mmCIF file of C-alpha atoms in Angstrom:
data_model
loop_
_atom_site.group_PDB
_atom_site.id
_atom_site.type_symbol
_atom_site.label_atom_id
_atom_site.label_comp_id
_atom_site.label_asym_id
_atom_site.label_seq_id
_atom_site.Cartn_x
_atom_site.Cartn_y
_atom_site.Cartn_z
ATOM 1 C CA ILE A 456 9.262 29.742 -56.041
ATOM 2 C CA SER A 457 12.011 27.960 -54.104
ATOM 3 C CA LYS A 458 14.371 29.638 -51.689
ATOM 4 C CA GLU A 459 16.804 28.661 -49.229
ATOM 5 C CA ILE A 460 16.052 29.851 -45.594
ATOM 6 C CA ALA A 461 18.922 30.122 -43.345
ATOM 7 C CA THR A 462 17.009 30.527 -39.922
ATOM 8 C CA GLN A 463 15.125 27.546 -38.511
ATOM 9 C CA GLY A 464 11.685 28.168 -37.061
ATOM 10 C CA VAL A 465 8.249 29.565 -37.859
ATOM 11 C CA VAL A 466 8.732 31.636 -40.968
ATOM 12 C CA LYS A 467 5.863 34.042 -42.163
ATOM 13 C CA PHE A 468 5.334 34.681 -45.891
ATOM 14 C CA VAL A 469 3.228 37.237 -47.734
ATOM 15 C CA ALA A 470 2.180 36.795 -51.320
ATOM 16 C CA VAL A 471 0.867 39.914 -53.446
ATOM 17 C CA VAL A 472 -0.556 39.372 -57.034
ATOM 18 C CA SER A 473 -0.582 42.480 -59.067
ATOM 19 C CA ASN A 474 -1.018 43.536 -62.762
ATOM 20 C CA SER A 475 -1.267 46.764 -64.610
ATOM 21 C CA GLU A 476 -4.522 47.722 -62.825
ATOM 22 C CA GLY A 477 -3.233 47.277 -59.373
ATOM 23 C CA ALA A 478 -2.284 44.873 -56.547
ATOM 24 C CA ALA A 479 -4.820 42.307 -55.086
ATOM 25 C CA PRO A 480 -5.154 42.060 -51.177
ATOM 26 C CA ALA A 481 -2.124 40.548 -49.680
ATOM 27 C CA VAL A 482 -2.242 36.824 -48.306
ATOM 28 C CA ASN A 483 -0.427 35.633 -45.415
ATOM 29 C CA ALA A 484 0.902 32.134 -44.701
ATOM 30 C CA GLU A 485 3.525 30.623 -42.309
ATOM 31 C CA CYS A 486 5.241 27.242 -41.758
ATOM 32 C CA PHE A 487 8.048 25.824 -39.887
ATOM 33 C CA ILE A 488 11.416 25.615 -41.705
ATOM 34 C CA GLY A 489 13.910 22.924 -40.563
ATOM 35 C CA LYS A 490 13.931 19.868 -38.674
ATOM 36 C CA GLY A 491 11.393 19.834 -35.906
ATOM 37 C CA THR A 492 11.674 18.939 -32.216
ATOM 38 C CA PRO A 493 10.353 15.548 -31.315
ATOM 39 C CA LYS A 494 7.498 15.248 -28.718
ATOM 40 C CA ALA A 495 8.647 13.748 -25.392
ATOM 41 C CA PRO A 496 8.264 10.101 -24.967
ATOM 42 C CA ALA A 497 4.993 8.990 -23.246
ATOM 43 C CA ASN A 498 4.016 6.048 -20.962
ATOM 44 C CA VAL A 499 7.612 5.807 -19.640
ATOM 45 C CA LYS A 500 7.681 2.576 -17.370
ATOM 46 C CA LEU A 501 10.265 1.122 -15.428
ATOM 47 C CA SER A 502 10.398 -2.551 -13.941
ATOM 48 C CA ALA A 503 12.979 -4.663 -12.495
ATOM 49 C CA THR A 504 13.962 -8.420 -12.151
ATOM 50 C CA ASP A 505 16.564 -9.832 -9.544
ATOM 51 C CA THR A 506 19.103 -9.009 -12.159
ATOM 52 C CA GLU A 507 18.128 -6.128 -14.451
ATOM 53 C CA VAL A 508 16.195 -3.080 -14.829
ATOM 54 C CA ASN A 509 13.798 -2.628 -17.910
ATOM 55 C CA LEU A 510 12.783 0.712 -19.154
ATOM 56 C CA THR A 511 10.060 1.052 -21.852
ATOM 57 C CA TRP A 512 8.114 3.979 -23.499
ATOM 58 C CA ASP A 513 6.031 4.677 -26.454
ATOM 59 C CA ALA A 514 7.821 5.607 -29.801
ATOM 60 C CA VAL A 515 7.663 9.150 -30.694
ATOM 61 C CA THR A 516 6.227 9.708 -34.273
ATOM 62 C CA GLU A 517 5.393 13.365 -34.243
ATOM 63 C CA SER A 518 7.186 16.790 -33.534
ATOM 64 C CA ALA A 519 6.266 19.011 -30.947
ATOM 65 C CA ASP A 520 6.514 22.246 -32.959
ATOM 66 C CA GLY A 521 5.039 21.232 -36.367
ATOM 67 C CA GLY A 522 8.527 20.945 -37.738
ATOM 68 C CA TYR A 523 9.573 18.233 -40.306
ATOM 69 C CA MET A 524 10.393 14.859 -38.592
ATOM 70 C CA ASP A 525 11.257 11.492 -39.997
ATOM 71 C CA SER A 526 10.226 9.232 -37.245
ATOM 72 C CA ALA A 527 12.675 6.726 -38.398
ATOM 73 C CA GLY A 528 15.435 9.056 -37.458
ATOM 74 C CA VAL A 529 14.377 9.598 -33.878
ATOM 75 C CA THR A 530 16.677 8.006 -31.223
ATOM 76 C CA TYR A 531 16.471 8.076 -27.287
ATOM 77 C CA THR A 532 18.855 9.096 -24.622
ATOM 78 C CA ILE A 533 18.573 7.451 -21.073
ATOM 79 C CA THR A 534 19.643 9.171 -17.933
ATOM 80 C CA ASP A 535 19.488 8.401 -14.160
ATOM 81 C CA ALA A 536 17.692 10.349 -11.673
ATOM 82 C CA GLN A 537 20.504 12.872 -11.343
ATOM 83 C CA GLY A 538 20.373 13.534 -15.059
ATOM 84 C CA THR A 539 23.633 11.786 -15.969
ATOM 85 C CA VAL A 540 23.581 10.101 -19.310
ATOM 86 C CA LEU A 541 23.710 6.290 -19.252
ATOM 87 C CA ALA A 542 23.025 5.643 -22.892
ATOM 88 C CA GLU A 543 22.215 7.396 -26.039
ATOM 89 C CA GLY A 544 21.491 6.797 -29.729
ATOM 90 C CA ILE A 545 18.786 4.221 -28.982
ATOM 91 C CA THR A 546 16.544 3.496 -31.844
ATOM 92 C CA GLY A 547 14.125 1.264 -30.344
ATOM 93 C CA ASN A 548 11.613 1.808 -27.389
ATOM 94 C CA SER A 549 13.325 -0.033 -24.621
ATOM 95 C CA TRP A 550 16.313 -0.207 -22.733
ATOM 96 C CA SER A 551 17.733 -2.862 -20.093
ATOM 97 C CA SER A 552 20.735 -2.703 -17.844
ATOM 98 C CA ALA A 553 22.161 -5.471 -15.505
ATOM 99 C CA TYR A 554 22.659 -4.508 -11.897
ATOM 100 C CA THR A 555 24.102 -6.141 -8.878
ATOM 101 C CA GLN A 556 21.760 -6.627 -5.841
ATOM 102 C CA PRO A 557 22.383 -3.781 -3.347
ATOM 103 C CA ASP A 558 22.809 -4.758 0.318
ATOM 104 C CA ASN A 559 19.574 -2.784 1.311
ATOM 105 C CA PHE A 560 16.369 -1.893 -0.733
ATOM 106 C CA THR A 561 16.929 0.996 -3.058
ATOM 107 C CA LEU A 562 14.460 2.900 -5.142
ATOM 108 C CA VAL A 563 15.698 3.956 -8.549
ATOM 109 C CA LYS A 564 14.213 6.070 -11.377
ATOM 110 C CA TYR A 565 15.461 6.781 -14.988
ATOM 111 C CA GLY A 566 14.575 9.399 -17.538
ATOM 112 C CA VAL A 567 14.164 9.154 -21.411
ATOM 113 C CA ARG A 568 14.168 11.860 -23.919
ATOM 114 C CA SER A 569 13.656 11.857 -27.738
ATOM 115 C CA VAL A 570 16.207 13.267 -30.187
ATOM 116 C CA TYR A 571 15.981 14.192 -33.864
ATOM 117 C CA GLY A 572 19.069 15.774 -35.232
ATOM 118 C CA ASP A 573 20.223 18.583 -32.747
ATOM 119 C CA ASN A 574 16.830 18.882 -31.281
ATOM 120 C CA ALA A 575 15.621 17.135 -28.062
ATOM 121 C CA SER A 576 12.444 16.705 -26.162
ATOM 122 C CA ALA A 577 12.279 17.284 -22.356
ATOM 123 C CA THR A 578 13.464 14.307 -20.251
ATOM 124 C CA VAL A 579 10.570 12.358 -18.932
ATOM 125 C CA SER A 580 10.936 10.564 -15.418
ATOM 126 C CA SER A 581 9.862 7.026 -14.918
ATOM 127 C CA ASN A 582 8.151 5.716 -11.902
ATOM 128 C CA ALA A 583 10.221 4.786 -8.831
ATOM 129 C CA CYS A 584 11.153 1.006 -8.751
ATOM 130 C CA GLY A 585 12.809 -1.098 -6.031
ATOM 131 C CA ILE A 586 15.618 -3.331 -6.156
ATOM 132 C CA GLY A 587 17.508 -5.175 -3.432
ATOM 133 C CA ALA A 588 15.658 -6.145 -0.300
ATOM 134 C CA TYR A 589 14.420 -4.455 2.961
ATOM 135 C CA SER A 590 15.935 -5.748 6.228
ATOM 136 C CA THR A 591 14.178 -5.797 9.675
ATOM 137 C CA PRO A 592 12.983 -3.986 11.567
ATOM 138 C CA LEU A 593 10.801 -2.300 8.922
ATOM 139 C CA ALA A 594 8.136 0.530 9.256
ATOM 140 C CA MET A 595 6.420 1.367 5.776
ATOM 141 C CA ASP A 596 4.278 4.592 5.803
ATOM 142 C CA MET A 597 1.766 4.013 2.804
ATOM 143 C CA ASN A 598 1.036 7.756 2.860
ATOM 144 C CA ASN A 599 4.429 8.269 0.933
ATOM 145 C CA ARG A 600 4.270 8.260 -2.787
ATOM 146 C CA ASP A 601 7.716 6.667 -3.098
ATOM 147 C CA ASN A 602 6.801 3.814 -0.774
ATOM 148 C CA PHE A 603 3.706 3.176 -2.842
ATOM 149 C CA ASP A 604 5.557 3.091 -5.859
ATOM 150 C CA SER A 605 7.934 0.273 -4.495
ATOM 151 C CA HIS A 606 4.831 -1.982 -4.229
ATOM 152 C CA THR A 607 3.344 -4.071 -6.794
ATOM 153 C CA VAL A 608 -0.496 -3.764 -7.652
ATOM 154 C CA VAL A 609 -2.316 -6.713 -9.070
ATOM 155 C CA ASN A 610 -5.731 -5.957 -10.513
ATOM 156 C CA ALA A 611 -6.586 -9.761 -10.562
ATOM 157 C CA ASN A 612 -10.221 -9.364 -11.844
ATOM 158 C CA ASN A 613 -8.889 -6.717 -14.445
ATOM 159 C CA ASP A 614 -11.990 -4.299 -13.674
ATOM 160 C CA GLY A 615 -10.249 -1.024 -13.670
ATOM 161 C CA SER A 616 -11.064 -0.646 -9.974
ATOM 162 C CA THR A 617 -7.870 -1.159 -7.919
ATOM 163 C CA TRP A 618 -5.193 0.086 -5.512
ATOM 164 C CA THR A 619 -3.747 3.568 -6.216
ATOM 165 C CA PHE A 620 -2.024 6.400 -4.739
ATOM 166 C CA VAL A 621 -4.424 9.264 -4.625
ATOM 167 C CA ASN A 622 -3.584 13.203 -4.469
ATOM 168 C CA ALA A 623 -4.688 13.268 -0.943
ATOM 169 C CA GLY A 624 -1.476 11.433 -0.427
ATOM 170 C CA ARG A 625 -2.877 8.145 0.548
ATOM 171 C CA THR A 626 -2.826 4.522 -0.713
ATOM 172 C CA ARG A 627 -6.364 3.528 -1.582
ATOM 173 C CA TYR A 628 -8.446 0.729 -2.980
ATOM 174 C CA THR A 629 -11.578 2.179 -5.047
ATOM 175 C CA TYR A 630 -14.744 0.208 -5.190
ATOM 176 C CA SER A 631 -16.377 -1.415 -8.394
ATOM 177 C CA ASP A 632 -20.090 -0.860 -8.912
ATOM 178 C CA ALA A 633 -20.366 -4.494 -10.210
ATOM 179 C CA ASN A 634 -17.521 -6.794 -9.143
ATOM 180 C CA GLN A 635 -16.221 -8.130 -5.695
ATOM 181 C CA ALA A 636 -12.738 -6.876 -5.261
ATOM 182 C CA ASP A 637 -9.932 -8.947 -6.152
ATOM 183 C CA ASP A 638 -7.156 -6.642 -5.870
ATOM 184 C CA TRP A 639 -3.646 -6.975 -4.279
ATOM 185 C CA ILE A 640 -0.972 -4.547 -3.216
ATOM 186 C CA ILE A 641 2.223 -6.446 -2.461
ATOM 187 C CA SER A 642 5.218 -5.367 -0.662
ATOM 188 C CA PRO A 643 8.886 -5.183 -2.035
ATOM 189 C CA ASN A 644 11.222 -7.885 -1.030
ATOM 190 C CA ILE A 645 11.828 -8.242 2.753
ATOM 191 C CA ARG A 646 14.844 -10.536 3.953
ATOM 192 C CA LEU A 647 13.906 -12.847 6.569
ATOM 193 C CA GLU A 648 15.841 -15.854 8.068
ATOM 194 C CA ALA A 649 14.546 -19.313 8.745
ATOM 195 C CA GLY A 650 13.758 -20.359 12.330
ATOM 196 C CA LYS A 651 13.319 -16.838 13.636
ATOM 197 C CA VAL A 652 9.903 -15.367 14.267
ATOM 198 C CA TYR A 653 8.840 -11.865 13.175
ATOM 199 C CA LEU A 654 5.811 -9.675 14.214
ATOM 200 C CA TYR A 655 3.855 -8.184 11.299
ATOM 201 C CA LYS A 656 1.343 -5.185 12.012
ATOM 202 C CA ALA A 657 -0.907 -3.491 9.558
ATOM 203 C CA GLU A 658 -3.269 -0.459 9.772
ATOM 204 C CA VAL A 659 -6.284 -0.262 7.487
ATOM 205 C CA LEU A 660 -9.200 2.141 7.372
ATOM 206 C CA ASN A 661 -12.381 2.288 5.411
ATOM 207 C CA GLN A 662 -14.406 5.319 4.678
ATOM 208 C CA GLY A 663 -16.832 4.877 7.574
ATOM 209 C CA ALA A 664 -18.994 2.411 9.368
ATOM 210 C CA ALA A 665 -21.652 2.660 6.777
ATOM 211 C CA TYR A 666 -19.219 1.272 4.002
ATOM 212 C CA PRO A 667 -17.608 -1.812 5.634
ATOM 213 C CA GLU A 668 -14.747 -3.362 3.490
ATOM 214 C CA ARG A 669 -13.007 -6.907 3.761
ATOM 215 C CA ILE A 670 -9.238 -7.733 3.555
ATOM 216 C CA GLU A 671 -7.079 -10.770 3.855
ATOM 217 C CA ILE A 672 -3.299 -10.691 4.187
ATOM 218 C CA LYS A 673 -0.768 -13.362 2.667
ATOM 219 C CA MET A 674 2.853 -14.040 2.285
ATOM 220 C CA GLY A 675 4.826 -15.566 -0.280
ATOM 221 C CA GLN A 676 7.991 -15.319 -2.417
ATOM 222 C CA GLY A 677 6.992 -13.171 -5.610
ATOM 223 C CA VAL A 678 4.805 -10.237 -6.497
ATOM 224 C CA THR A 679 1.974 -12.212 -8.215
ATOM 225 C CA ALA A 680 -1.349 -13.250 -6.796
ATOM 226 C CA GLU A 681 -0.263 -16.761 -7.144
ATOM 227 C CA ALA A 682 2.813 -16.282 -5.146
ATOM 228 C CA MET A 683 0.737 -15.270 -2.092
ATOM 229 C CA THR A 684 0.499 -18.716 -0.424
ATOM 230 C CA THR A 685 0.717 -18.264 3.242
ATOM 231 C CA THR A 686 -2.244 -16.573 4.982
ATOM 232 C CA LEU A 687 -1.151 -14.214 7.758
ATOM 233 C CA VAL A 688 -4.603 -12.540 8.338
ATOM 234 C CA GLU A 689 -7.812 -14.386 7.674
ATOM 235 C CA PRO A 690 -10.584 -12.589 5.718
ATOM 236 C CA THR A 691 -11.565 -9.628 8.181
ATOM 237 C CA VAL A 692 -14.252 -7.020 8.104
ATOM 238 C CA VAL A 693 -12.963 -3.463 8.292
ATOM 239 C CA SER A 694 -15.566 -1.166 9.557
ATOM 240 C CA CYS A 695 -13.968 1.737 11.499
ATOM 241 C CA TYR A 696 -15.817 4.309 13.538
ATOM 242 C CA SER A 697 -14.660 7.958 13.490
ATOM 243 C CA TYR A 698 -11.956 7.153 10.920
ATOM 244 C CA GLN A 699 -9.926 5.223 13.548
ATOM 245 C CA ASN A 700 -7.497 2.633 11.921
ATOM 246 C CA LEU A 701 -7.966 -1.164 12.518
ATOM 247 C CA GLU A 702 -4.788 -2.771 13.413
ATOM 248 C CA VAL A 703 -4.146 -6.453 12.374
ATOM 249 C CA SER A 704 -1.268 -8.525 13.083
ATOM 250 C CA SER A 705 0.459 -11.927 12.504
ATOM 251 C CA TYR A 706 3.727 -13.850 13.279
ATOM 252 C CA LEU A 707 5.978 -14.496 10.391
ATOM 253 C CA ARG A 708 7.724 -17.843 10.485
ATOM 254 C CA PRO A 709 9.851 -18.350 7.151
ATOM 255 C CA GLU A 710 10.705 -21.871 6.479
ATOM 256 C CA ALA A 711 13.875 -20.849 4.600
ATOM 257 C CA ASP A 712 16.364 -18.076 4.398
ATOM 258 C CA GLY A 713 15.377 -15.573 1.527
ATOM 259 C CA THR A 714 13.406 -12.817 0.338
ATOM 260 C CA TYR A 715 9.617 -12.696 1.035
ATOM 261 C CA ASN A 716 6.719 -10.497 -0.086
ATOM 262 C CA ILE A 717 3.528 -9.606 1.851
ATOM 263 C CA GLY A 718 0.317 -9.026 0.159
ATOM 264 C CA VAL A 719 -2.861 -7.110 1.182
ATOM 265 C CA HIS A 720 -5.738 -8.276 -0.610
ATOM 266 C CA ALA A 721 -8.934 -6.289 -1.061
ATOM 267 C CA ILE A 722 -11.922 -8.660 -1.144
ATOM 268 C CA SER A 723 -14.742 -6.175 -0.446
ATOM 269 C CA ASP A 724 -18.308 -6.643 -1.795
ATOM 270 C CA PRO A 725 -19.292 -4.795 -4.973
ATOM 271 C CA ASN A 726 -20.565 -1.093 -4.456
ATOM 272 C CA SER A 727 -18.620 -0.593 -1.175
ATOM 273 C CA TYR A 728 -16.668 2.607 -1.043
ATOM 274 C CA TYR A 729 -12.936 3.430 -0.147
ATOM 275 C CA LEU A 730 -10.447 1.158 1.729
ATOM 276 C CA TYR A 731 -7.062 2.509 2.739
ATOM 277 C CA LEU A 732 -3.675 0.780 3.613
ATOM 278 C CA VAL A 733 -2.267 3.249 6.087
ATOM 279 C CA LYS A 734 0.898 1.578 7.080
ATOM 280 C CA TYR A 735 2.503 -1.557 8.096
ATOM 281 C CA SER A 736 5.561 -2.886 9.850
ATOM 282 C CA VAL A 737 7.855 -5.988 10.470
ATOM 283 C CA SER A 738 9.631 -6.152 13.742
ATOM 284 C CA ALA A 739 13.172 -7.485 14.069
ATOM 285 C CA ALA A 740 13.580 -11.125 14.651
ATOM 286 C CA LEU A 741 12.064 -11.870 18.155
ATOM 287 C CA SER A 742 14.553 -13.114 20.760
ATOM 288 C CA ALA A 743 13.787 -15.988 23.258
ATOM 289 C CA ALA A 744 12.891 -13.369 25.806
ATOM 290 C CA ALA A 745 9.769 -12.074 23.886
ATOM 291 C CA PRO A 746 6.575 -13.281 25.373
ATOM 292 C CA ALA A 747 4.130 -15.528 23.664
ATOM 293 C CA PRO A 748 0.481 -14.251 23.429
ATOM 294 C CA ALA A 749 -1.864 -14.022 26.309
ATOM 295 C CA GLU A 750 -3.735 -17.246 27.120
ATOM 296 C CA ASN A 751 -7.242 -18.294 28.205
ATOM 297 C CA VAL A 752 -8.453 -14.658 27.224
ATOM 298 C CA SER A 753 -12.305 -13.868 27.988
ATOM 299 C CA ALA A 754 -14.616 -10.991 28.464
ATOM 300 C CA GLU A 755 -17.989 -10.923 29.964
ATOM 301 C CA GLY A 756 -20.358 -8.018 30.251
ATOM 302 C CA ASP A 757 -22.201 -7.680 33.602
ATOM 303 C CA PRO A 758 -25.091 -10.269 33.665
ATOM 304 C CA THR A 759 -27.385 -7.661 35.378
ATOM 305 C CA GLY A 760 -26.985 -5.175 32.723
ATOM 306 C CA LEU A 761 -24.733 -2.703 34.451
ATOM 307 C CA TYR A 762 -22.180 -0.859 32.342
ATOM 308 C CA LYS A 763 -19.254 -2.811 33.231
ATOM 309 C CA ALA A 764 -17.318 -5.867 31.939
ATOM 310 C CA VAL A 765 -14.729 -8.563 33.391
ATOM 311 C CA VAL A 766 -11.726 -9.240 31.309
ATOM 312 C CA LYS A 767 -9.610 -12.301 32.239
ATOM 313 C CA PHE A 768 -6.439 -13.786 30.823
ATOM 314 C CA SER A 769 -3.115 -15.647 31.807
ATOM 315 C CA VAL A 770 0.302 -14.372 31.094
ATOM 316 C CA PRO A 771 2.317 -17.360 29.531
ATOM 317 C CA THR A 772 5.082 -18.970 30.885
ATOM 318 C CA LYS A 773 6.902 -19.502 27.580
ATOM 319 C CA SER A 774 8.356 -17.279 24.978
ATOM 320 C CA VAL A 775 7.471 -16.873 21.349
ATOM 321 C CA THR A 776 10.269 -19.469 20.590
ATOM 322 C CA GLY A 777 9.110 -21.769 23.206
ATOM 323 C CA ALA A 778 11.751 -21.118 25.901
ATOM 324 C CA GLY A 779 10.970 -20.536 29.289
ATOM 325 C CA LEU A 780 10.303 -16.906 30.177
ATOM 326 C CA THR A 781 12.205 -14.959 32.693
ATOM 327 C CA GLY A 782 11.494 -11.517 34.121
ATOM 328 C CA ASP A 783 8.387 -9.659 34.399
ATOM 329 C CA VAL A 784 6.019 -9.160 31.547
ATOM 330 C CA ASN A 785 4.479 -5.753 30.620
ATOM 331 C CA VAL A 786 0.748 -5.952 30.277
ATOM 332 C CA LYS A 787 -1.499 -3.431 28.492
ATOM 333 C CA ILE A 788 -5.248 -3.602 28.136
ATOM 334 C CA ILE A 789 -7.026 -1.461 25.695
ATOM 335 C CA ARG A 790 -10.546 -0.821 25.034
ATOM 336 C CA GLY A 791 -11.655 0.221 21.505
ATOM 337 C CA TYR A 792 -9.214 1.917 19.499
ATOM 338 C CA ASP A 793 -6.816 3.514 21.992
ATOM 339 C CA THR A 794 -8.515 3.768 25.502
ATOM 340 C CA VAL A 795 -5.927 2.240 27.901
ATOM 341 C CA ILE A 796 -7.787 0.552 30.602
ATOM 342 C CA LYS A 797 -4.788 -0.893 32.581
ATOM 343 C CA GLU A 798 -0.887 -0.962 32.386
ATOM 344 C CA GLN A 799 1.261 -3.243 34.596
ATOM 345 C CA SER A 800 4.119 -5.483 34.981
ATOM 346 C CA VAL A 801 3.475 -9.065 36.310
ATOM 347 C CA ALA A 802 5.496 -12.440 36.516
ATOM 348 C CA PRO A 803 5.086 -15.169 33.805
ATOM 349 C CA GLY A 804 2.229 -17.421 34.508
ATOM 350 C CA THR A 805 0.145 -14.690 36.453
ATOM 351 C CA SER A 806 -3.779 -14.843 36.059
ATOM 352 C CA VAL A 807 -5.036 -11.306 35.480
ATOM 353 C CA GLU A 808 -8.619 -10.046 35.998
ATOM 354 C CA LEU A 809 -9.762 -6.622 35.517
ATOM 355 C CA THR A 810 -13.189 -5.140 36.090
ATOM 356 C CA ASP A 811 -13.776 -2.210 33.531
ATOM 357 C CA ASP A 812 -16.678 0.012 34.708
ATOM 358 C CA THR A 813 -15.773 3.235 32.590
ATOM 359 C CA MET A 814 -18.417 2.549 29.962
ATOM 360 C CA THR A 815 -21.456 4.814 29.620
ATOM 361 C CA SER A 816 -23.487 3.345 26.818
ATOM 362 C CA THR A 817 -24.864 0.054 25.575
ATOM 363 C CA ASP A 818 -22.504 -1.577 23.022
ATOM 364 C CA THR A 819 -20.218 -4.303 22.017
ATOM 365 C CA TYR A 820 -16.666 -3.277 23.337
ATOM 366 C CA THR A 821 -13.588 -4.995 22.099
ATOM 367 C CA TYR A 822 -10.360 -5.403 24.491
ATOM 368 C CA THR A 823 -7.080 -5.692 22.984
ATOM 369 C CA ILE A 824 -4.316 -7.435 25.319
ATOM 370 C CA LYS A 825 -0.857 -6.689 24.506
ATOM 371 C CA LEU A 826 2.296 -8.221 26.045
ATOM 372 C CA SER A 827 5.802 -7.141 25.919
ATOM 373 C CA ASN A 828 9.213 -7.599 27.728
ATOM 374 C CA ALA A 829 11.417 -5.192 29.092
ATOM 375 C CA ASP A 830 13.105 -4.559 25.749
ATOM 376 C CA GLY A 831 9.858 -3.658 23.988
ATOM 377 C CA GLU A 832 9.579 -6.945 22.264
ATOM 378 C CA GLU A 833 5.841 -7.396 21.552
ATOM 379 C CA ALA A 834 3.688 -10.508 21.797
ATOM 380 C CA LEU A 835 1.006 -10.900 19.010
ATOM 381 C CA PRO A 836 -2.117 -8.966 20.449
ATOM 382 C CA VAL A 837 -5.081 -10.962 21.394
ATOM 383 C CA LYS A 838 -8.675 -9.365 21.002
ATOM 384 C CA VAL A 839 -11.741 -10.457 22.792
ATOM 385 C CA SER A 840 -15.290 -8.590 22.823
ATOM 386 C CA ALA A 841 -18.173 -8.449 25.390
ATOM 387 C CA PHE A 842 -21.724 -6.976 25.095
ATOM 388 C CA VAL A 843 -22.020 -4.346 27.863
ATOM 389 C CA GLY A 844 -25.519 -2.765 29.035
ATOM 390 C CA PRO A 845 -29.087 -3.837 29.439
ATOM 391 C CA LYS A 846 -30.163 -6.272 26.788
ATOM 392 C CA ASP A 847 -33.620 -6.092 25.082
ATOM 393 C CA PRO A 848 -36.203 -8.436 26.489
ATOM 394 C CA ALA A 849 -37.141 -11.373 24.579
ATOM 395 C CA ALA A 850 -40.430 -11.511 22.947
ATOM 396 C CA LEU A 851 -43.485 -12.838 24.846
ATOM 397 C CA THR A 852 -44.624 -16.219 24.175
ATOM 398 C CA ASN A 853 -47.539 -17.905 24.975
ATOM 399 C CA VAL A 854 -49.803 -14.919 25.342
ATOM 400 C CA LYS A 855 -53.442 -15.624 26.220
ATOM 401 C CA LEU A 856 -56.400 -13.631 26.699
ATOM 402 C CA THR A 857 -59.216 -14.683 29.149
ATOM 403 C CA GLN A 858 -62.513 -13.194 30.362
#
């Protein structure tokens, strides 16, 4: 039996067979009549080069409602983040669009929906992708999802354990049971000028002192592991107590004008735990009045085992650019994570000596010497450590028993 149905959707049918003796029990059936609504595109991904954005997705081959659909007749519509239609009737599963480099770094997203006849799926949003370049000064909070999406993750050993943005709102490297980490998270473009000096600082964190991690940080031009050619921070152990961030820093000295990328490289041993990139910053270009780092830095615990240490250093006479310093230099001495031991302003060339007798336990203490000028331009921090407290006696030697 054939019959034209005017209404599209699920139609229920009831069939009853009968003869002169009576009717058989009714049999029910249902099916979708008309063209189906296509499923929404999956695996929507956005990438960008210096001149165009590229959007890809998986081809849709099935309807979402069970209705009839010829996959060859499915087309796609592209929208911007506000829902404005940019292109429609696309028959393939990719779309590209040229763009002009914006003056500042900009995050863009696009949407794609599948269309079959008069029926369309929901619009699926792509990941965020950055175009253009950041200017300095730059402060990057890596506990922000859009900021994470503007970075490039390179899982160089292709082991499935890499940098991700986790639901707790953090940028995290997750350990591998078997492999040493070889995983990069690389910044978007940062615009720098030749002949100028910038201060880069990053804060990282591990899951606790029982699970030390290891990182290095490099700079280059490009978002690949191979492009990371200039070492900023040598391989460094990250072993934080009480979930206190470890700050690492370096000067940036670009040799040419252009855009640069900075990569944090996880290189932890197998079966470690979690490593977090909390934030990083790049200062504005430092002026000729910005001090160079502290010089002749030393720290020594009390030789008699008392809970005190002597920290010594010299304030430089030159700026970070090599010019002579004028005006006082602000000095801050920090013990551990954030215990400020001393702050003062001194003249360039001053020798500073500090006795710290505020410790109450035996340990190795790290001091950070931070210098800055009146405008707040900072020098590269310098760290020094000293063992404080009584030392264990050496083992006895040449022990003899006589009667």
